[in-house]
Amino acid sequence: GAKANENEIKIGINYELSGAVATYGQSSVDGILMAIDEINAAGGINGKTIVPVKSDNKSEPAEATTLANKLMTQDKVIAILGPATSGSFKAEIPVAEKNKVPVITGSATADDVTVDLVDGQVQYNDDGSVKGLKEYAFRICFSDSYQGSAMAAFAAENLSAKKAVIIKDTSSDYGKGLAANFLSTFMEKGGEVVAEEAYVSGNTDFNGILTKIKGMEFDVIYIPGYYQEAGLIIKQARAQGITDPILGADGFDSPTLVELAGADALNDVYYTNHYSSLDEDPMVVKFIADYTAKYGKEPDAFNALGYDLAKFVCDGLSRCETLDSESLKNALASTENFTGVTGSFSVDEKHNPVKSIVVIGLKNGEQDSSVKVSA
Amino acid sequence: MKNMLQKRWLKTLLSLVAAYGVVQLLIAVGVINDYIQATIATICINMVLAVSLNLITGFTGQFSLGHAGFMSIGAYVCGIITVANPTLPGFLLGTLAGAVTAAVVGFLVGLPTLRLRGDYLAIATLGMSEIIRIVFLNMQITNGAAGLNGIPQFVNWTWMFLFTAGTILLIVNFLHSSHGRACISIREDEIAAEAMGINTTKYKVMSFTIGAFFAGVAGAMYASYFYFLKPDLFNFQKSVDILVIVVLGGMGSISGSIIAAVLLAVISTVLQSFPELRMVIYSLVLVIIMIFRPQGLMGSREISAALFRKWGEGLKRVFGKEKERV
Amino acid sequence: MEQFLQQLINGLSLGSIYALIALGYTMVYGIIKLINFAHCDVYMIGAYVGYACMTYFHLGLLPSMLIAMAACTLLGMAIEKIAYKPLRNATRIAVLITALGVSMFLEYGTMFFVKAEVRAYPSMTGWMAQSFQVGGVNISMLQVIIMAVTVILMILLQFIVKRTRVGRAMRAVSLDKDAAELMGINVNSTISFTFALGSALAGAAGVLVGVYYNSINPLMGMLPGIKAFVAAVFGGIGLIPGAMVGGYAIGMIETMVDGYGNSLYKDAVVFAILILILIVKPAGLLGKNTREKV
Amino acid sequence: MLEIKNINVHFGVIHALKDVSLTVEDGKIVTLIGANGAGKTTTLRTASGLKKPTSGSILLDGKDITATTPQARVKMGISQVPEGRRVFSTMTVLENLELGAFLRRDKDGIAKDLATVYERFPILADRKRQAAGTLSGGEQQMLAMGRALMSRPKILFLDEPSMGLAPLLVQEIFDIIKVINETGTTILLVEQNASMALQIAHHAYVMETGSIVLSGTGAELSQSEEIKKAYLGG
Amino acid sequence: MAILSVKKLTKSFGGLTAVSNVNMELQEGELVGLIGPNGAGKTTVFNLLTGVYEPTAGTVTLTRNGKGKEIQGMKPFNICKAGMSRTFQNIRLFKDLTVLDNVRIAMHQNVKYGLASAFLHLPAYAKEEAQLVEKCMELLRIVHLDGKAGELASNLPYGEQRHLEIARALATDPVVLLLDEPAAGMNPAETAQLTELISWIRKNFQLTILLIEHDMSLVMKICERIYVLDYGMIIASGTPEEIKADKKVIEAYLGEDVNDA
Ligand SMILES: Nc1ncnc2c1ncn2[C@@H]1O[C@H](COP(=O)(O)OP(=O)(O)OP(=O)(O)O)[C@@H](O)[C@H]1O
Ligand SMILES: Nc1ncnc2c1ncn2[C@@H]1O[C@H](COP(=O)(O)OP(=O)(O)OP(=O)(O)O)[C@@H](O)[C@H]1O
Ligand SMILES: [Mg+2]
Ligand SMILES: [Mg+2]
């Protein structure tokens, strides 16, 4: 029970530690645990230690639901972090609403995670409040529409692109969401998408698709997906002699992208992200240094978002009057100007972070430019 | 004969009602919380899946690796219908429609592919379920990879119980009929079965269709209880998970499937305390069980009164000795 | 035309990889009629061993590949001895489930030690990083190497199985273990040898794929594993040339669907063609459909 | 040559052989007869190493071979025509015969023995490229015998060689067994066709439900009233 | 009246003609032997008659209740329904099922209740199942297996397995019964018992029987007529006496000293 130890605050961790997307879950949890360690080392929350209750949902939404039930009813956690993917997170939300325990994710990007949408649009009640808001669900990452539209705008305005090819990851909601939003904004801006190709996560050979689009006319390639495949697509595209700009989203943000694609291939590559390492923000610099010291490798977007996620929740906890789920929810909803390594933000009425977005340009694998854009 | 049958019916009915009542009571007094209920739901769904696959693979001898495909049809059809018509009749209609659609697909797929033998059939059924999954992945109405969200939850313990007990009863009845025996004879010796006047194609397709129907029911139960569907829930791994239950319990043993579904859920629950090693331990347990009981927990036997008596005697012997020593 | 030729090359190199893995499946299937699901995970381990050799010990491709093959040989033999041998007289489906268990064990055991994240293989330099333009068609040295290795291994295996003593022993064991013993064949060592051979192949494939795509992760065996298994069945499982034909067929279909069809439905098309072919040829492309004599 | 001493064999709870002892002298034909399920096949399988006895010992030329593998026994000169023929069905007739000589390395000797087998069973020469599984029952029986001979055994175990053969062939098979024996191979013969077996055997054992119940020379036993009634249909 | 009439039946496997131009005619109630050297094509004839193989050429006409029907090329189960049943040279029982179930399955084609009854165990089910068991037990009594109805088929001794095969074949309610080497692997005493059983069955079921057997003691004793097959062709036919005296048959099959016990 929750009252078992007055000096502890239990936080549930419901992540994909095995199964198809274990890599996202594991990366997030690495970041989360590092943040919790830091907070506990610094005296915890009002003298109470944070105790993470870790569990593995096997990348299955039903398991995520079951575990959420377990964490809330049996372990009596004050809040749950995760899951990483929108599907599993959505599956968890009804449990959160029923038990009135907040659930917060660092990487579920689908537009309709925290609110119900009608035809992709948020609806409002007569009193101006958001209709269909998931009261107990929060996130600290971009939504797909935000990132997709931002990149479309960047392509049309900064790169003067008229024709684009989309190569999307059809197996993830992330890829699907980004692709759709990029497409609609790009067309609004007068552009044209000449081809929409698809792959599934785990694929390694994209030569067939690339040879096909090589014969087409286009200005940019948009790859809504994760670095695992994007790295290989970029590498194979460059090897085939496709030199056009390649665009992506925060799924590109990983040191492994450079290793997979090779520094030579990473020219004219742009992606939307939360922060840029060019920022030289001391917090970011320190995070990267600490993370590298702790885990022996540089952090990627999932690590950073996991780190911020734990910090964000602890920030909420420190502002709670009484340490219970209800006041935590209220504290989180009223977050203003939280500063994390993935940017500073406030929580809006839809329980999304209001964050600025940067477009990072790569040259020989190094971050070379960063442009702030708004969607 | 008739008398015996009636007695068996009565006994079954009584024990079922008792099982239902006990759980219902525990839920009412709060001993069974949401978490345990969710676990029970998983067990029920797995039972329906395993028993229906056992009909195809364990009893008719047709090696299928595509059961998740049929489950997904039931789940999506039911999910979509219930979203459009979020009432109890809507849900029941959805379940029926889902199961029937799964059965129809099973029939259409089974007709040409059941000529294949052994591993070739396994591959064809695997391919079929992958095709179904990819179609769901690319359809508008299913919302593709983003998943179908917000399916109203109508399935509670009562419905879970009705569907599960119903499926098991119907399939057991079928197996104890001449039609069921015809299916079993195919597993035993297809050539001899044909020579004895069994239309093997017809019965293979029949068993496949019935199996698909109940897999569809399981899908509907899943959709309604876990209210969120996405295509990669129903991938190859899912089919394999169902097969594992069947083989672990014993091919050709309904009680085996039931026991294995419970056992695996228990193992899985215990392993939740070891998130990092969960799958490693699970796989080890699986290998060890198979090495020590290759025929599965029950072999092809069923739990019956006689077996209980045998166990009872065994226990008595063990405990008897214990007493002597004291 | 140029584009078509390029797609042909793309298809062939993808097909080579499927074929290479499928050969291992087929070898093991040929002798104990087991779909060795763990095969694709041995392949994954091979890739990791090669990775370790290259990144931590800075060995070249060939020594790394040999070490990976040796490690996989041992692993394959150990798996057979520990997990499959006790089940010699069990039903095939029981062994199949065991194989699935071993497969999961290798996947998640590896994941426990190296985490789920993707790792990048060190990239090749020098002549191996080269590529040529032949009439506007781009071929890389690695593609040539992979295709050559696959064909050579296929011929070698076919020779071993059809022409050598141990090959004959393998076929005899696959047909009737007791009778084979009566011929003086050591059934256990023959099966062990088959696993060793198949696993060595998997090791080689792992390193080659690692170098070619330079991306590895603990679950990397899953997808190509299923595809290669399908390839083996497609060609007629148990037949070495069948694995080859099946591998190339699937690689080619995938590439052509990507190139000229709708990449959304790539895998669906592969499976649809597979099912159609099996309906027409129930024992695979090269398999003979023999009806049991009664 | 071969001595089986007090062997016991179990299949799970079934006690299939109970203290079975028998001796096969060098150069002789010894036959083992008995009803279905008496344990004849099990005796042969234990002697050739396919089944491990729970107790007892097996000696070949005075040497204890109880713990050796079947392969080792083949090397020492034991060969068996198993019950139900067990030919390698998808391999050709020729490949089957070659497998019989699996442990031999002398190419010339193998070629010579192959010729002898073809001479003895001409039909095999005609069918040498046919898959063994599609041969008729009798043809398969001949192949199984030919295959066993290819290892040049010192002692040959035959498990019901006449089963399913045409009368003419039954006669022929027994003639061949005699010839094989005369050319120096010791033979242990299990048969249902007791009358024929007793005719050619130097010594015979009768088995019933896992035990040897009678033994004597072939001639003696074929005169025994008991045997006549039980096995000769007389 | 000819119950079974075979005309110009031919079957080739690749280059090998296993059965060529076979003509046979079985009258109602006859017990006919089919003998010949190993590999002559006897089993293949059975396989052609029962639909396991499709004939390359020729017709097979089976008469039931006075109505003739060409059955060549039909599926085995349909041929069985038309009234032809068989046993197998290599026993093919449903090994893991009980003796009773082996026979019950063979009665399936005469079961009338539908799927609804099967699923819900309606009264029709109970009634017919009870009758089914009774009929099966009757058949088992005939082959002396009624005491072992609950045993698994694989646990039966060899000879009893052969008997069970015959009971199972009878359960399909045939007009013609094909027996492929029913006495193989039996000792003379068991063979004698089997001989009696076959005659008894023929008489009491009014069956027409075609029988393959290498055991001449059995064939010569109970067959009224014999066809001799060699290299796929009928080389002789006639009464046992005629066959025993036939030069060609002696040369190809019987050998000089036939012991006609
Ligand atoms: N693999 C086995 N598992 C279980 N029991 C077996 C096995 N093999 C043989 N037995 C049993 O051992 C006993 C002896 O069988 P065996 O085959 O040696 O008899 P046999 O004298 O050769 O008979 P047949 O004349 O039928 O060939 C039988 O009761 C049989 O059921
Ligand atoms: N499926 C097949 N493919 C090729 N050849 C076959 C096939 N089936 C049978 N044969 C051949 O046809 C011939 C006849 O075989 P069949 O089994 O009918 O002989 P049989 O008369 O029953 O002999 P036996 O008395 O030994 O059983 C044999 O030479 C056999 O090799
Ligand atoms: Mg025997
Ligand atoms: Mg025959």
Tab-separated table of N, CA and C in Angstrom, chain B residues 5 13 15-16 49 59 67-68 73-74 105-106 109 114 132 167 188 202 222 237 243 257 269 291 324:
chain	number	residue	atom	x	y	z
B	5	LEU	N	-26.051	-39.099	-20.165
B	5	LEU	CA	-25.814	-37.789	-20.768
B	5	LEU	C	-26.411	-36.684	-19.924
B	13	LEU	N	-23.164	-28.319	-15.625
B	13	LEU	CA	-23.881	-27.073	-15.405
B	13	LEU	C	-23.651	-26.565	-13.992
B	15	SER	N	-21.197	-27.258	-11.884
B	15	SER	CA	-19.843	-26.796	-11.581
B	15	SER	C	-19.582	-25.455	-12.258
B	16	LEU	N	-20.181	-25.254	-13.439
B	16	LEU	CA	-19.994	-23.975	-14.110
B	16	LEU	C	-20.614	-22.841	-13.304
B	49	LEU	N	-8.994	-18.995	-27.429
B	49	LEU	CA	-8.065	-19.119	-28.552
B	49	LEU	C	-7.447	-20.514	-28.594
B	59	PHE	N	-6.654	-31.699	-32.665
B	59	PHE	CA	-7.609	-32.772	-32.939
B	59	PHE	C	-7.676	-33.141	-34.412
B	67	HIS	N	-3.605	-18.384	-36.414
B	67	HIS	CA	-4.799	-18.167	-35.603
B	67	HIS	C	-4.993	-16.703	-35.245
B	68	ALA	N	-3.892	-15.980	-35.082
B	68	ALA	CA	-4.008	-14.566	-34.742
B	68	ALA	C	-4.745	-13.797	-35.839
B	73	ILE	N	-9.620	-10.539	-37.125
B	73	ILE	CA	-10.861	-10.239	-37.857
B	73	ILE	C	-12.010	-10.048	-36.874
B	74	GLY	N	-12.115	-10.988	-35.949
B	74	GLY	CA	-13.172	-10.863	-34.943
B	74	GLY	C	-13.040	-9.573	-34.168
B	105	VAL	N	-13.855	-16.166	-43.688
B	105	VAL	CA	-12.480	-16.088	-44.192
B	105	VAL	C	-11.779	-17.433	-43.996
B	106	GLY	N	-12.001	-18.046	-42.831
B	106	GLY	CA	-11.415	-19.349	-42.575
B	106	GLY	C	-11.845	-20.353	-43.625
B	109	VAL	N	-10.180	-19.421	-47.016
B	109	VAL	CA	-8.754	-19.703	-47.022
B	109	VAL	C	-8.510	-21.210	-46.920
B	114	LEU	N	-6.016	-26.206	-47.444
B	114	LEU	CA	-5.965	-27.393	-46.596
B	114	LEU	C	-5.537	-28.645	-47.358
B	132	ILE	N	-3.741	-10.593	-43.775
B	132	ILE	CA	-4.845	-9.945	-43.049
B	132	ILE	C	-4.305	-8.757	-42.250
B	167	THR	N	-17.858	-21.509	-25.476
B	167	THR	CA	-16.951	-22.023	-26.496
B	167	THR	C	-16.459	-23.418	-26.136
B	188	GLU	N	-5.327	-38.889	-37.252
B	188	GLU	CA	-4.741	-40.203	-37.021
B	188	GLU	C	-4.172	-40.803	-38.299
B	202	LYS	N	-13.772	-31.962	-46.539
B	202	LYS	CA	-14.908	-31.321	-45.896
B	202	LYS	C	-14.664	-31.133	-44.402
B	222	TYR	N	-11.539	-9.652	-26.800
B	222	TYR	CA	-10.347	-8.837	-26.600
B	222	TYR	C	-10.661	-7.364	-26.892
B	237	GLN	N	3.971	-13.554	-33.797
B	237	GLN	CA	4.247	-13.892	-32.407
B	237	GLN	C	2.969	-14.290	-31.656
B	243	LEU	N	-0.242	-21.129	-30.050
B	243	LEU	CA	0.227	-22.487	-30.297
B	243	LEU	C	0.958	-23.033	-29.070
B	257	SER	N	-5.407	-27.465	-22.645
B	257	SER	CA	-5.379	-26.072	-23.101
B	257	SER	C	-5.819	-25.133	-21.988
B	269	THR	N	2.422	-13.524	-14.636
B	269	THR	CA	2.168	-12.612	-13.533
B	269	THR	C	3.328	-12.608	-12.540
B	291	ILE	N	11.137	-30.072	-22.479
B	291	ILE	CA	12.096	-31.166	-22.392
B	291	ILE	C	11.572	-32.259	-21.452
B	324	GLU	N	2.803	-42.071	8.528
B	324	GLU	CA	3.555	-43.163	9.128
B	324	GLU	C	4.833	-42.662	9.789
